[in-house]
Structures are given as C-alpha cells and as structure tokens.
Coordinates of N, CA, C and O in Angstrom, one line a residue:
X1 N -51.6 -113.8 -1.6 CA -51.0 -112.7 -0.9 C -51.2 -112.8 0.6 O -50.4 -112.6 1.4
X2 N -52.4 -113.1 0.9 CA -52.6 -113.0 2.1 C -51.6 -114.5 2.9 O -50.9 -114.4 3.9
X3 N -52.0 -115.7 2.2 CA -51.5 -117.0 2.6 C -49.5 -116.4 3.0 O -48.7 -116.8 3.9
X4 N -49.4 -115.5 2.1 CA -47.7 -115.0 2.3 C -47.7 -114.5 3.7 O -47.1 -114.9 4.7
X5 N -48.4 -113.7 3.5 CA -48.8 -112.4 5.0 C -49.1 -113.2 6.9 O -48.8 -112.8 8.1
X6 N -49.7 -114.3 6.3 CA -50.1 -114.8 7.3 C -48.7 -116.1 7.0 O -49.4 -117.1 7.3
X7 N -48.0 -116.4 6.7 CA -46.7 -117.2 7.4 C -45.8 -116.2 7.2 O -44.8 -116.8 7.6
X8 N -45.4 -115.2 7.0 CA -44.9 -114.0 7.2 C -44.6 -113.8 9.3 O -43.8 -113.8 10.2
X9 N -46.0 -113.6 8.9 CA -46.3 -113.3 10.3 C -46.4 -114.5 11.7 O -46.5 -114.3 12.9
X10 N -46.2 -115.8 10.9 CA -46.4 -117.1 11.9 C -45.2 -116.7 12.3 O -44.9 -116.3 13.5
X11 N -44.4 -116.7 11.4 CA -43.3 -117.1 10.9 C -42.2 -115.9 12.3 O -41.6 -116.4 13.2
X12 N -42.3 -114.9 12.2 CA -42.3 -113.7 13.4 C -42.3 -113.8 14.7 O -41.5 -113.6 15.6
X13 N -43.7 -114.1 14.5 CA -44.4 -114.6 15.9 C -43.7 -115.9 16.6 O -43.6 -116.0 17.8
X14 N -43.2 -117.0 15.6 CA -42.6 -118.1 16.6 C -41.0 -117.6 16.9 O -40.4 -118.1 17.8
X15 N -40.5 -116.5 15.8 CA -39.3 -116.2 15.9 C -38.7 -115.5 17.5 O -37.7 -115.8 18.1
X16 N -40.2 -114.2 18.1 CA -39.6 -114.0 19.0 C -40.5 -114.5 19.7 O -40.8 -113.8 20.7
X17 N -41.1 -115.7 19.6 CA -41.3 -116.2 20.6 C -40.5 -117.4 21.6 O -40.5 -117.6 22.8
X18 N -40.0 -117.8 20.7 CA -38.4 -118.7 21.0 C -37.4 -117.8 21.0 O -36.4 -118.6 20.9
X19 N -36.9 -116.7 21.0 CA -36.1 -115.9 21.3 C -35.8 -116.2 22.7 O -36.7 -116.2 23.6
X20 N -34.6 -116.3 22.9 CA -34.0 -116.9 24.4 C -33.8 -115.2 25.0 O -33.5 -114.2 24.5
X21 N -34.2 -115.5 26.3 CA -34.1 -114.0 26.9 C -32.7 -114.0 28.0 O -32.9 -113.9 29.2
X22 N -31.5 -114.0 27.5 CA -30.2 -113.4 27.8 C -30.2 -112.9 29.1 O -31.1 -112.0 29.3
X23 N -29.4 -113.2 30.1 CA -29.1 -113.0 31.2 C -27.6 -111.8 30.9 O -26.5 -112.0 30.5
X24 N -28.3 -110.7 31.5 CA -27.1 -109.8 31.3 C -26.5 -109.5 32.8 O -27.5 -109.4 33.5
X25 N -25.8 -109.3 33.3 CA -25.0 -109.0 34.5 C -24.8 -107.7 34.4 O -24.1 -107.2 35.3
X26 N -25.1 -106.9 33.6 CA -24.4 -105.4 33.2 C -25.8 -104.5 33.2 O -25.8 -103.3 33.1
X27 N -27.1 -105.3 33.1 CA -28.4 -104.7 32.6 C -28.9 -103.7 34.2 O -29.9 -103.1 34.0
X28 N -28.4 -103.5 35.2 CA -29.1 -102.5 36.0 C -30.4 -103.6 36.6 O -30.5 -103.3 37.8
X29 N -30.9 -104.3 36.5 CA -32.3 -104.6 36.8 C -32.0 -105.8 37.8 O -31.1 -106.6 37.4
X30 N -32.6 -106.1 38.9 CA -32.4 -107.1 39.6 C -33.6 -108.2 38.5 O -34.6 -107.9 37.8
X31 N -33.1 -109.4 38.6 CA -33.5 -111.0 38.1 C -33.6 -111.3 39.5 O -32.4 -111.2 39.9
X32 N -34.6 -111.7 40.7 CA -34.2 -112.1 41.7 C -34.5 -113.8 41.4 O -34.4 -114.6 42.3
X33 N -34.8 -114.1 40.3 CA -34.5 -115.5 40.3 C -32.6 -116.5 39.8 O -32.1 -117.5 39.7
X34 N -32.5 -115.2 39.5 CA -30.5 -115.5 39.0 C -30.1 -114.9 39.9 O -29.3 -115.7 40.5
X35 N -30.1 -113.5 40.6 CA -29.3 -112.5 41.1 C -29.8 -112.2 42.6 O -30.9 -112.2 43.1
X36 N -28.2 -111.9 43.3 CA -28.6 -112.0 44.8 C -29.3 -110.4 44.7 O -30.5 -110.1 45.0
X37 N -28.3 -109.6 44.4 CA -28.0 -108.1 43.9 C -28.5 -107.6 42.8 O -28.5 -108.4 41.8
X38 N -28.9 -106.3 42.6 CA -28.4 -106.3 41.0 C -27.3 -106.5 40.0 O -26.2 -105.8 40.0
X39 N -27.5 -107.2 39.5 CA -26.1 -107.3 38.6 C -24.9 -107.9 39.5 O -23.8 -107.6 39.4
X40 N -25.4 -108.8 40.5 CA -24.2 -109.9 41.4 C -25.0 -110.8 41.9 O -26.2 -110.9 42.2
X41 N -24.0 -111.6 42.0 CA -24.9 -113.1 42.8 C -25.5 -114.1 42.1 O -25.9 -113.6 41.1
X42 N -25.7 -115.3 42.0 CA -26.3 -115.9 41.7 C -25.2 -116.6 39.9 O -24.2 -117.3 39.9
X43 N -25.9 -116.1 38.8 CA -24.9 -116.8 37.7 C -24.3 -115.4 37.2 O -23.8 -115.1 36.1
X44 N -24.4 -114.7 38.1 CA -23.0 -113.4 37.9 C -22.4 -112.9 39.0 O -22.8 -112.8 40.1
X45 N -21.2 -112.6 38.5 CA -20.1 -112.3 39.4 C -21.0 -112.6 41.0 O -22.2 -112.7 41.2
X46 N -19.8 -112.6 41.9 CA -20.0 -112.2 43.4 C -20.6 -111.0 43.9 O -20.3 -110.1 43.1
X47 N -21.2 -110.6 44.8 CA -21.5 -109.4 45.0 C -20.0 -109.3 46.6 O -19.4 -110.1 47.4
X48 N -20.1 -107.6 46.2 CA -18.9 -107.5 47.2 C -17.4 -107.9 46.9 O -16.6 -107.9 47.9
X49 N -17.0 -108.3 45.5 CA -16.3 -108.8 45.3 C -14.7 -108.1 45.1 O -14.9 -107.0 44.5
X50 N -13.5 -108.1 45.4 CA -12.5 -107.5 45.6 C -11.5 -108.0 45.2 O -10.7 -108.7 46.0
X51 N -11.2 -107.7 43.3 CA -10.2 -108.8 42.9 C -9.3 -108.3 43.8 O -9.5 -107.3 44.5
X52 N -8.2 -109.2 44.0 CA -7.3 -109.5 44.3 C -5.8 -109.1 43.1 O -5.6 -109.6 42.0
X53 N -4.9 -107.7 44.2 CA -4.3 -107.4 42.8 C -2.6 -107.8 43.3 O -2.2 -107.7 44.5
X54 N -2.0 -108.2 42.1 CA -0.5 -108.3 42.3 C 0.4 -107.9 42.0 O 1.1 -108.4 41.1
X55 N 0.6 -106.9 42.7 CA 1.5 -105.7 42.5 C 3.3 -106.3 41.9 O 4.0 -105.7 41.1
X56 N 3.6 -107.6 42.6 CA 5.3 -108.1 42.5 C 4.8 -109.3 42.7 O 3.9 -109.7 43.4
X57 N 6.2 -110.0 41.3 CA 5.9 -111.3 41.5 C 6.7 -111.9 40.7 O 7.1 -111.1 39.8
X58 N 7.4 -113.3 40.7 CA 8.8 -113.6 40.6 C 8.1 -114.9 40.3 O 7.6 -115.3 41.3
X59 N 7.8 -115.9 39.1 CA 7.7 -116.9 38.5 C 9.1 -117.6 37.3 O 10.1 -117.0 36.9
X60 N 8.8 -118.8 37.1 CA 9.6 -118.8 36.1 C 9.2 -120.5 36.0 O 8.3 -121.0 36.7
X61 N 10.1 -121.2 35.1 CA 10.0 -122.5 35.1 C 11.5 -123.5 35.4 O 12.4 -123.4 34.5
X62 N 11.6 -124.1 36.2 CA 12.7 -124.9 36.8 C 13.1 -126.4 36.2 O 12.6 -127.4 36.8
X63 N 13.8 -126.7 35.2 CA 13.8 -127.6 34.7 C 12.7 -128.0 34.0 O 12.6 -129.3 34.0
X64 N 11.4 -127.3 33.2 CA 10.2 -127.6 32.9 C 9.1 -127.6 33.9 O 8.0 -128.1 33.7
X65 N 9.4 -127.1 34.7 CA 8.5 -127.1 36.2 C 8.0 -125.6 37.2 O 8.5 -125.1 38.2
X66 N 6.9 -125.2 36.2 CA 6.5 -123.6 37.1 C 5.8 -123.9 38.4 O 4.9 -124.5 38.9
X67 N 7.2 -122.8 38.8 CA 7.5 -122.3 39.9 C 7.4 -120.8 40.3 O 7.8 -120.0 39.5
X68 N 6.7 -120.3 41.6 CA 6.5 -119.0 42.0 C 7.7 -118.5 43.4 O 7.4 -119.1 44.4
X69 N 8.5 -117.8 43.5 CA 9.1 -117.3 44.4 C 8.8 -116.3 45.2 O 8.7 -115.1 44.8
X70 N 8.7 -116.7 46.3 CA 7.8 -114.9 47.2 C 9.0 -114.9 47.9 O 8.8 -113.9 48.7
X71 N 10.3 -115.3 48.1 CA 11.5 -115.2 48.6 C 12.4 -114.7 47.7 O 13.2 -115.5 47.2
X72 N 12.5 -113.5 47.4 CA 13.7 -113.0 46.5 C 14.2 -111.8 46.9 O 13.8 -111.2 47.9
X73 N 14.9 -111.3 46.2 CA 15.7 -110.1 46.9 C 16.6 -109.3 45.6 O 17.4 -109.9 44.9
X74 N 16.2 -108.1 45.3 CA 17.0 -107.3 44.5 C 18.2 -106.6 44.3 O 17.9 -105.5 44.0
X75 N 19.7 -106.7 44.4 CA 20.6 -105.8 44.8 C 21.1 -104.8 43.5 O 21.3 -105.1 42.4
X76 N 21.1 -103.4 44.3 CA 21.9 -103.2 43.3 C 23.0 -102.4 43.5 O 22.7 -101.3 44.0
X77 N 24.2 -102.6 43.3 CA 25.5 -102.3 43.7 C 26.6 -102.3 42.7 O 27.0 -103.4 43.1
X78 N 27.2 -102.1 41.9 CA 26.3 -101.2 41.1 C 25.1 -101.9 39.9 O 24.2 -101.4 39.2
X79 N 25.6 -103.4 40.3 CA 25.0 -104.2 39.2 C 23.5 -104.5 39.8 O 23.0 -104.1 40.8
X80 N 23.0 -105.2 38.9 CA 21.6 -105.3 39.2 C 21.5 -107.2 39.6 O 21.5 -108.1 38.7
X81 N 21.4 -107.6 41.3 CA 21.6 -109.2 41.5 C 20.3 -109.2 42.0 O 19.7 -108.6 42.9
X82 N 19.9 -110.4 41.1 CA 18.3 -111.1 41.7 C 19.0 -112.6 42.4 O 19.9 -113.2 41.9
X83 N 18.4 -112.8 43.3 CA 18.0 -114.1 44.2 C 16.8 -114.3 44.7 O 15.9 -113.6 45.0
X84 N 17.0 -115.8 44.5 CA 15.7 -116.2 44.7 C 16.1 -117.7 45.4 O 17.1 -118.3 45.0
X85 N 15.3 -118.2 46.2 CA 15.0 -119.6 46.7 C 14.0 -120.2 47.4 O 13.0 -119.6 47.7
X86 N 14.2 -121.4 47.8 CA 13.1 -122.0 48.6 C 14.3 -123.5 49.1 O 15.5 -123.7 49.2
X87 N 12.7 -124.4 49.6 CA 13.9 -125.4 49.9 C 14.5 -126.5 49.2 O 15.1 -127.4 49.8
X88 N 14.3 -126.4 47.7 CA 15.4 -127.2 46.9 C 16.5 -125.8 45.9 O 17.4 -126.1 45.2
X89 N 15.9 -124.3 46.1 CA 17.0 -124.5 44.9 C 16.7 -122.6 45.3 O 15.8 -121.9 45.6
X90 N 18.6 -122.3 44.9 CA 19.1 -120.8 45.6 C 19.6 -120.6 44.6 O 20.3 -121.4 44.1
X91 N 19.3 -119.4 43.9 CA 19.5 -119.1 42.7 C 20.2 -117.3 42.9 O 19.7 -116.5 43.6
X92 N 21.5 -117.1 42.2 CA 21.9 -116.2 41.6 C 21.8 -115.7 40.3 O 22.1 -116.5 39.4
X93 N 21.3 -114.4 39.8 CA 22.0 -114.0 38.4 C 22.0 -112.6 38.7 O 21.4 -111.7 39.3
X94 N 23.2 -112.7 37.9 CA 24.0 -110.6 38.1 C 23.2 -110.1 36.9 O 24.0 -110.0 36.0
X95 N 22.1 -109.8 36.4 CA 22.0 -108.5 35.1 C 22.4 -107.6 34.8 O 21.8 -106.9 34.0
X96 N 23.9 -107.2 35.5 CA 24.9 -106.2 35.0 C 24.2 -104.7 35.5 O 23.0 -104.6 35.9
X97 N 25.2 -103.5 35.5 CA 24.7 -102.5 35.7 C 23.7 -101.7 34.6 O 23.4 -102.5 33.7
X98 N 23.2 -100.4 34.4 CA 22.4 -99.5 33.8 C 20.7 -100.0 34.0 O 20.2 -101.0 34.5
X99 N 20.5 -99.1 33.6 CA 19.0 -99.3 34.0 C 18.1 -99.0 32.7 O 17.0 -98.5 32.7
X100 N 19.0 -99.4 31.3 CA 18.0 -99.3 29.8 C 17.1 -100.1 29.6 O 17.5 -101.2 30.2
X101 N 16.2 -100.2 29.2 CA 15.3 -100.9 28.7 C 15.9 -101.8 27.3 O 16.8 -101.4 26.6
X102 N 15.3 -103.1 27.2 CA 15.9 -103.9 26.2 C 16.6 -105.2 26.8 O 16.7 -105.2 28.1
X103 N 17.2 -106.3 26.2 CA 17.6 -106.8 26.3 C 19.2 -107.0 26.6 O 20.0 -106.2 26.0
X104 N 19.7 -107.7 27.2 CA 21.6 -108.1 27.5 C 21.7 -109.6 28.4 O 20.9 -110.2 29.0
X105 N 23.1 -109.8 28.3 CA 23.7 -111.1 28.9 C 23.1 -111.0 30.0 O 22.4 -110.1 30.2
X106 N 23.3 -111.7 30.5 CA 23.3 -112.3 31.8 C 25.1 -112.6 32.4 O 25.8 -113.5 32.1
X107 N 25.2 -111.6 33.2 CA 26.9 -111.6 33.8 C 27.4 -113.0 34.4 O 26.7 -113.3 35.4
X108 N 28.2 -113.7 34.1 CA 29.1 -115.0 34.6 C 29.2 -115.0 35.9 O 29.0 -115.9 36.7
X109 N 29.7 -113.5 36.1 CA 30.1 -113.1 37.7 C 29.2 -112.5 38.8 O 28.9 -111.4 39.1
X110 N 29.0 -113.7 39.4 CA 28.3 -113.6 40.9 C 26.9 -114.6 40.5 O 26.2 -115.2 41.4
X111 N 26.7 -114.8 39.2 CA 25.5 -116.2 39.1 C 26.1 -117.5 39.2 O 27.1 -117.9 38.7
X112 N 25.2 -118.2 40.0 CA 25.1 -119.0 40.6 C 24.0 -120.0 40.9 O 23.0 -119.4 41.4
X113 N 23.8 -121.3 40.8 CA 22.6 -122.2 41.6 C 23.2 -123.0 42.4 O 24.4 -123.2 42.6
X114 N 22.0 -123.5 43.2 CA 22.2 -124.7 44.1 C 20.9 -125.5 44.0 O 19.9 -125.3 44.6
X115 N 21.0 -126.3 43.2 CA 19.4 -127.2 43.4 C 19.7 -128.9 43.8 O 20.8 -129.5 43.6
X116 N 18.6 -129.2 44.3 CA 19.1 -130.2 45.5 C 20.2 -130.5 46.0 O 20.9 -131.4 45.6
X117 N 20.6 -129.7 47.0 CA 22.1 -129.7 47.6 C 23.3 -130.0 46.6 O 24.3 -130.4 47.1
X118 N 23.3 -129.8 45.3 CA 23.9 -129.9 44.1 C 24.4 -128.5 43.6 O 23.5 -127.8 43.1
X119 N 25.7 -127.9 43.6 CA 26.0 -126.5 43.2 C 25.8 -126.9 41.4 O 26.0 -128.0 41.0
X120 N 25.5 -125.9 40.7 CA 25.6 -125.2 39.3 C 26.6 -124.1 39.3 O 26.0 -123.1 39.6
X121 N 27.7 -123.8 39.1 CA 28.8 -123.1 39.7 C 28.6 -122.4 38.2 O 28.5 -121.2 38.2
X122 N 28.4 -123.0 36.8 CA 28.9 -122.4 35.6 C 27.8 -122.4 35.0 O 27.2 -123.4 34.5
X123 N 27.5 -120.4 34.9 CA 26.2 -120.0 33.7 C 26.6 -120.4 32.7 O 27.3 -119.7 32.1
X124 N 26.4 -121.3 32.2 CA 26.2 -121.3 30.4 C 26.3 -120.4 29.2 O 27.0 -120.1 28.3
X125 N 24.7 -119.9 29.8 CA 24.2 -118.5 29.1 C 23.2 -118.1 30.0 O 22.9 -118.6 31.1
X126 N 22.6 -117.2 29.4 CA 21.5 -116.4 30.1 C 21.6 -114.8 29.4 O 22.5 -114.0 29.1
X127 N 19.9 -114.6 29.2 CA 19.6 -113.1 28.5 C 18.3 -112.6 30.1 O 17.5 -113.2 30.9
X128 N 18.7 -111.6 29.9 CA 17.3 -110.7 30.5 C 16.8 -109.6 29.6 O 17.5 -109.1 28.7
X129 N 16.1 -109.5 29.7 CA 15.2 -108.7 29.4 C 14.0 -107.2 30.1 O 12.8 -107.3 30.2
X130 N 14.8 -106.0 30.3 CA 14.4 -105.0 30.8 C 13.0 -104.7 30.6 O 13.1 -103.7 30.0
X131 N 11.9 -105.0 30.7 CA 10.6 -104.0 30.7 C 10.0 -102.7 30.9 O 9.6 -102.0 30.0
X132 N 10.2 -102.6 32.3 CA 10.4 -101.5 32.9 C 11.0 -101.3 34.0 O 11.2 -102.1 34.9
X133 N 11.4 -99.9 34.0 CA 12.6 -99.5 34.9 C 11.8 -98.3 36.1 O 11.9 -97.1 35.8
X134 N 11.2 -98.8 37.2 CA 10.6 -97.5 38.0 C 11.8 -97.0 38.6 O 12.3 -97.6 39.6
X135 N 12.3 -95.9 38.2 CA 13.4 -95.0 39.1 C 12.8 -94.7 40.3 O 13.5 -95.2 41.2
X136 N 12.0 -94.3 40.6 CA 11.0 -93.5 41.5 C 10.3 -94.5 42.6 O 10.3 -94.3 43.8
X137 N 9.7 -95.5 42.1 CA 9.8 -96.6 43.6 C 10.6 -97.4 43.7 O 10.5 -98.1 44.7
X138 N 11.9 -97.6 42.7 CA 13.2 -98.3 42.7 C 12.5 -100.2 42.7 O 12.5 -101.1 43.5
X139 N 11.9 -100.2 41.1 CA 11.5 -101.4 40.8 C 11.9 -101.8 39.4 O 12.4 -101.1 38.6
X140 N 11.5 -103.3 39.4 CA 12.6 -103.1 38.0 C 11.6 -105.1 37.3 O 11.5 -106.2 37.8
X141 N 11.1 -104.5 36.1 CA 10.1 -105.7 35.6 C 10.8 -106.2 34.5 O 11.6 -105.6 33.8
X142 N 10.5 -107.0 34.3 CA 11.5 -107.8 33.0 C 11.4 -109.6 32.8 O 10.6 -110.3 33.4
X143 N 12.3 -110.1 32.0 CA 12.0 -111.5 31.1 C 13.4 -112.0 31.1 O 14.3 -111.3 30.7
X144 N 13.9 -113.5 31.7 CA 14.8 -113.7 31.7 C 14.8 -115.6 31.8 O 13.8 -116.3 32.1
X145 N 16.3 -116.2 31.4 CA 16.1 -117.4 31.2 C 17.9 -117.9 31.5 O 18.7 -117.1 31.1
X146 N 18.1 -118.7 32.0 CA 19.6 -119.4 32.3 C 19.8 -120.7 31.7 O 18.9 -121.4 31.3
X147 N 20.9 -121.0 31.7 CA 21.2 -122.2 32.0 C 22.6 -122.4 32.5 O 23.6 -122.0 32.0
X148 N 22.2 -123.2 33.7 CA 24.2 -123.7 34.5 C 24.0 -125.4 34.3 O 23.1 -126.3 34.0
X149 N 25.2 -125.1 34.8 CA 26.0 -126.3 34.5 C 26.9 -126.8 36.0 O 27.2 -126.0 36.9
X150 N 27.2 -128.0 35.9 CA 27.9 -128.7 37.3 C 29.5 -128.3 36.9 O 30.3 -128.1 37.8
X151 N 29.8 -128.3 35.5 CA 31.1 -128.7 35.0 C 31.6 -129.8 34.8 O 32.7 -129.8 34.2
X152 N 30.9 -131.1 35.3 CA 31.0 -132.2 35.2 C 30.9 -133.0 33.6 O 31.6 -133.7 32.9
X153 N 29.4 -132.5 33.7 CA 28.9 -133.0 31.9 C 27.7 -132.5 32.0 O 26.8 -132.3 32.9
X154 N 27.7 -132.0 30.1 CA 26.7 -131.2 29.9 C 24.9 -132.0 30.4 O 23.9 -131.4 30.5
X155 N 25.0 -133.2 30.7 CA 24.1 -133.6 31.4 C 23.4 -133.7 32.5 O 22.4 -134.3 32.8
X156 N 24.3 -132.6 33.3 CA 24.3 -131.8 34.5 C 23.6 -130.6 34.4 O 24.5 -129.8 34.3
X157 N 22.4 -130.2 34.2 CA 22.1 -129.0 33.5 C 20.8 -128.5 34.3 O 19.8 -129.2 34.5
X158 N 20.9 -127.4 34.8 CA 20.1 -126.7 35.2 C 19.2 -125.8 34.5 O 19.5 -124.6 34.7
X159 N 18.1 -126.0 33.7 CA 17.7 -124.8 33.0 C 16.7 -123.7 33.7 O 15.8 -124.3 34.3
X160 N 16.6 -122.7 33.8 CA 15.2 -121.8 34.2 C 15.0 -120.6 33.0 O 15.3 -119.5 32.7
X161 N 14.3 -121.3 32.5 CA 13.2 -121.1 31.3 C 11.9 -119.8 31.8 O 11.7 -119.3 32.9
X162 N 11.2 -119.5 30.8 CA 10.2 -118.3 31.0 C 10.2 -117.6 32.2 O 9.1 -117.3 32.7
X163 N 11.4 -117.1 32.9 CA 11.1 -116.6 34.3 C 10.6 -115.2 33.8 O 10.9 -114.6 32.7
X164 N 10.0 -115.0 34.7 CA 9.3 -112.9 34.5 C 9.5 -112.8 35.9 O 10.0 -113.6 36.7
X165 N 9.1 -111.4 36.0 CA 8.9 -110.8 37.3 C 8.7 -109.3 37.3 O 9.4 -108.5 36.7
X166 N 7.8 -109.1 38.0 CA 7.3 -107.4 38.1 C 7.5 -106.7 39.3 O 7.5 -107.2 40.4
X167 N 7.6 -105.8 38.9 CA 7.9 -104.6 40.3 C 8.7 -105.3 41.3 O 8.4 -105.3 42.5
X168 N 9.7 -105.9 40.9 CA 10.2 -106.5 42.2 C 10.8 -105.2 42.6 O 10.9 -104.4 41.7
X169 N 11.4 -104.7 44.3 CA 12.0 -103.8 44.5 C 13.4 -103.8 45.0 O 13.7 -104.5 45.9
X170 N 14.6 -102.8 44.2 CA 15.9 -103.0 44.6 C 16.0 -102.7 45.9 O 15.0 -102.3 46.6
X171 N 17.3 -103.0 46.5 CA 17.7 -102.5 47.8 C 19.2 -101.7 47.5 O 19.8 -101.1 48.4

C-alpha cells in the first residue's frame, strides 16, 4: 500500500512538475520576459495596435488571376452599373434595376470589357448576387461572375470569376 502511495505521488509530483506553463496574452499579468505590456508585445499581439478596417472593396478573379480594384464606380439610373478598371482591363456590367436581395442575370445591355486593348463586346452570361442593400448610405454588397466574348471564337474568352464587393457606394 504504501509502495502504491509513494508512485502515486512520484508519479504527481513529476506530472506537474513537467507541466509546461502556457503563455497567455489574455491573463492580466505582465511576463516581462515575453511581454512589452501586459498582455502585448513581445510573443503577443502588438501593443498599440489598430486593426485596420475595410469598410468597401471590389475583388474578383480575371482570367484565374485575383485581382483588387480601388477604381470603380456605382451608377444607378435606373439600373444598377458597376465599373471597374486599371491599366489592362475596363470592365462594364448592368445588374438591372430593384434593389431585392437574391440572385438575377446579369443585363446584356450596357456590359462590356476591354482587356489588353482587346474589346469583349458580347456577355455570354453573368449572375449577381444581392447581399445587401443599404438604402440609407446608398451601398450595395453582393457576388458576381461574367463571361464575354470577342465574337470571333469561343476561344476569345474573358472570364471574371469569384468577384465580391462590399459597401461599394451608388451615385
């Protein structure tokens, strides 16, 4: 009994003695050997730190190739026209009028590309996808994807795949 008691107890004793002592970032207590601050600096977070937030923002992928646009422009008259470009490629698409939530085409009329001085004159297809609709700061978030064409041959093909975009704002 005793022989049990006493590796019982070794047995304990090496347990929290090898117990690793956990660096917490959240514990209140300065570590001034980890930490500049309490709870910052050193192997946690920054002290002073200020994520960085992104209120609007216009991505998508260009032929298999993500892409960010900080040049775009929302109209709406009565339809809803996003543009976007840089210096290979000017992109139109009409998302038609209303302002529901959900999914619809992508309008033929007024979409358009231009990528490397090459027009795409003919949408193919294209869906968007509504998110959300801010009436009130007049923004509008959503999921959308194209594909044009030269007219030449379907090997002429422009796709833009996974585009999103948030809070962009109408004019």
């Amino acid at each position: 009994m005793k022989l049990r008691l006493s590796i019982s107890l070794l047995f304990f004793v090496l347990l929290f003695a090898c117990q690793k002592n956990e660096q917490s970032c959240a514990d209140g207590i300065l570590d001034p050997e980890k930490e500049e601050k309490i709870d910052c600096g050193g192997v946690c977070p920054p002290c002073n730190f200020t994520p960085t937030e992104v209120s609007s923002f216009l991505t998508m992928k260009i032929n298999g190739v993500k892409t960010t646009f900080d040049n775009n422009t929302l109209l709406k008259s009565p339809e809803f026209i996003l543009s976007f470009n840089n210096d290979t490629i000017d992109v139109k698409l009409n998302f038609g009028s209303g302002d529901s939530l959900g999914a619809r085409a992508v309008n033929v009329v007024y979409s358009e590309a231009i990528f490397n001085q090459e027009a795409y004159p003919i949408l193919n297809d294209g869906i968007v996808v509504f998110s959300e609709v801010n009436t009130t700061q007049n923004e509008l978030s959503g999921f959308f994807k194209a594909r044009f064409t030269t007219g030449n041959t379907l090997d002429d093909t422009l796709r833009i795949t996974e585009g999103e975009f948030q809070n962009i704002k109408w004019e």
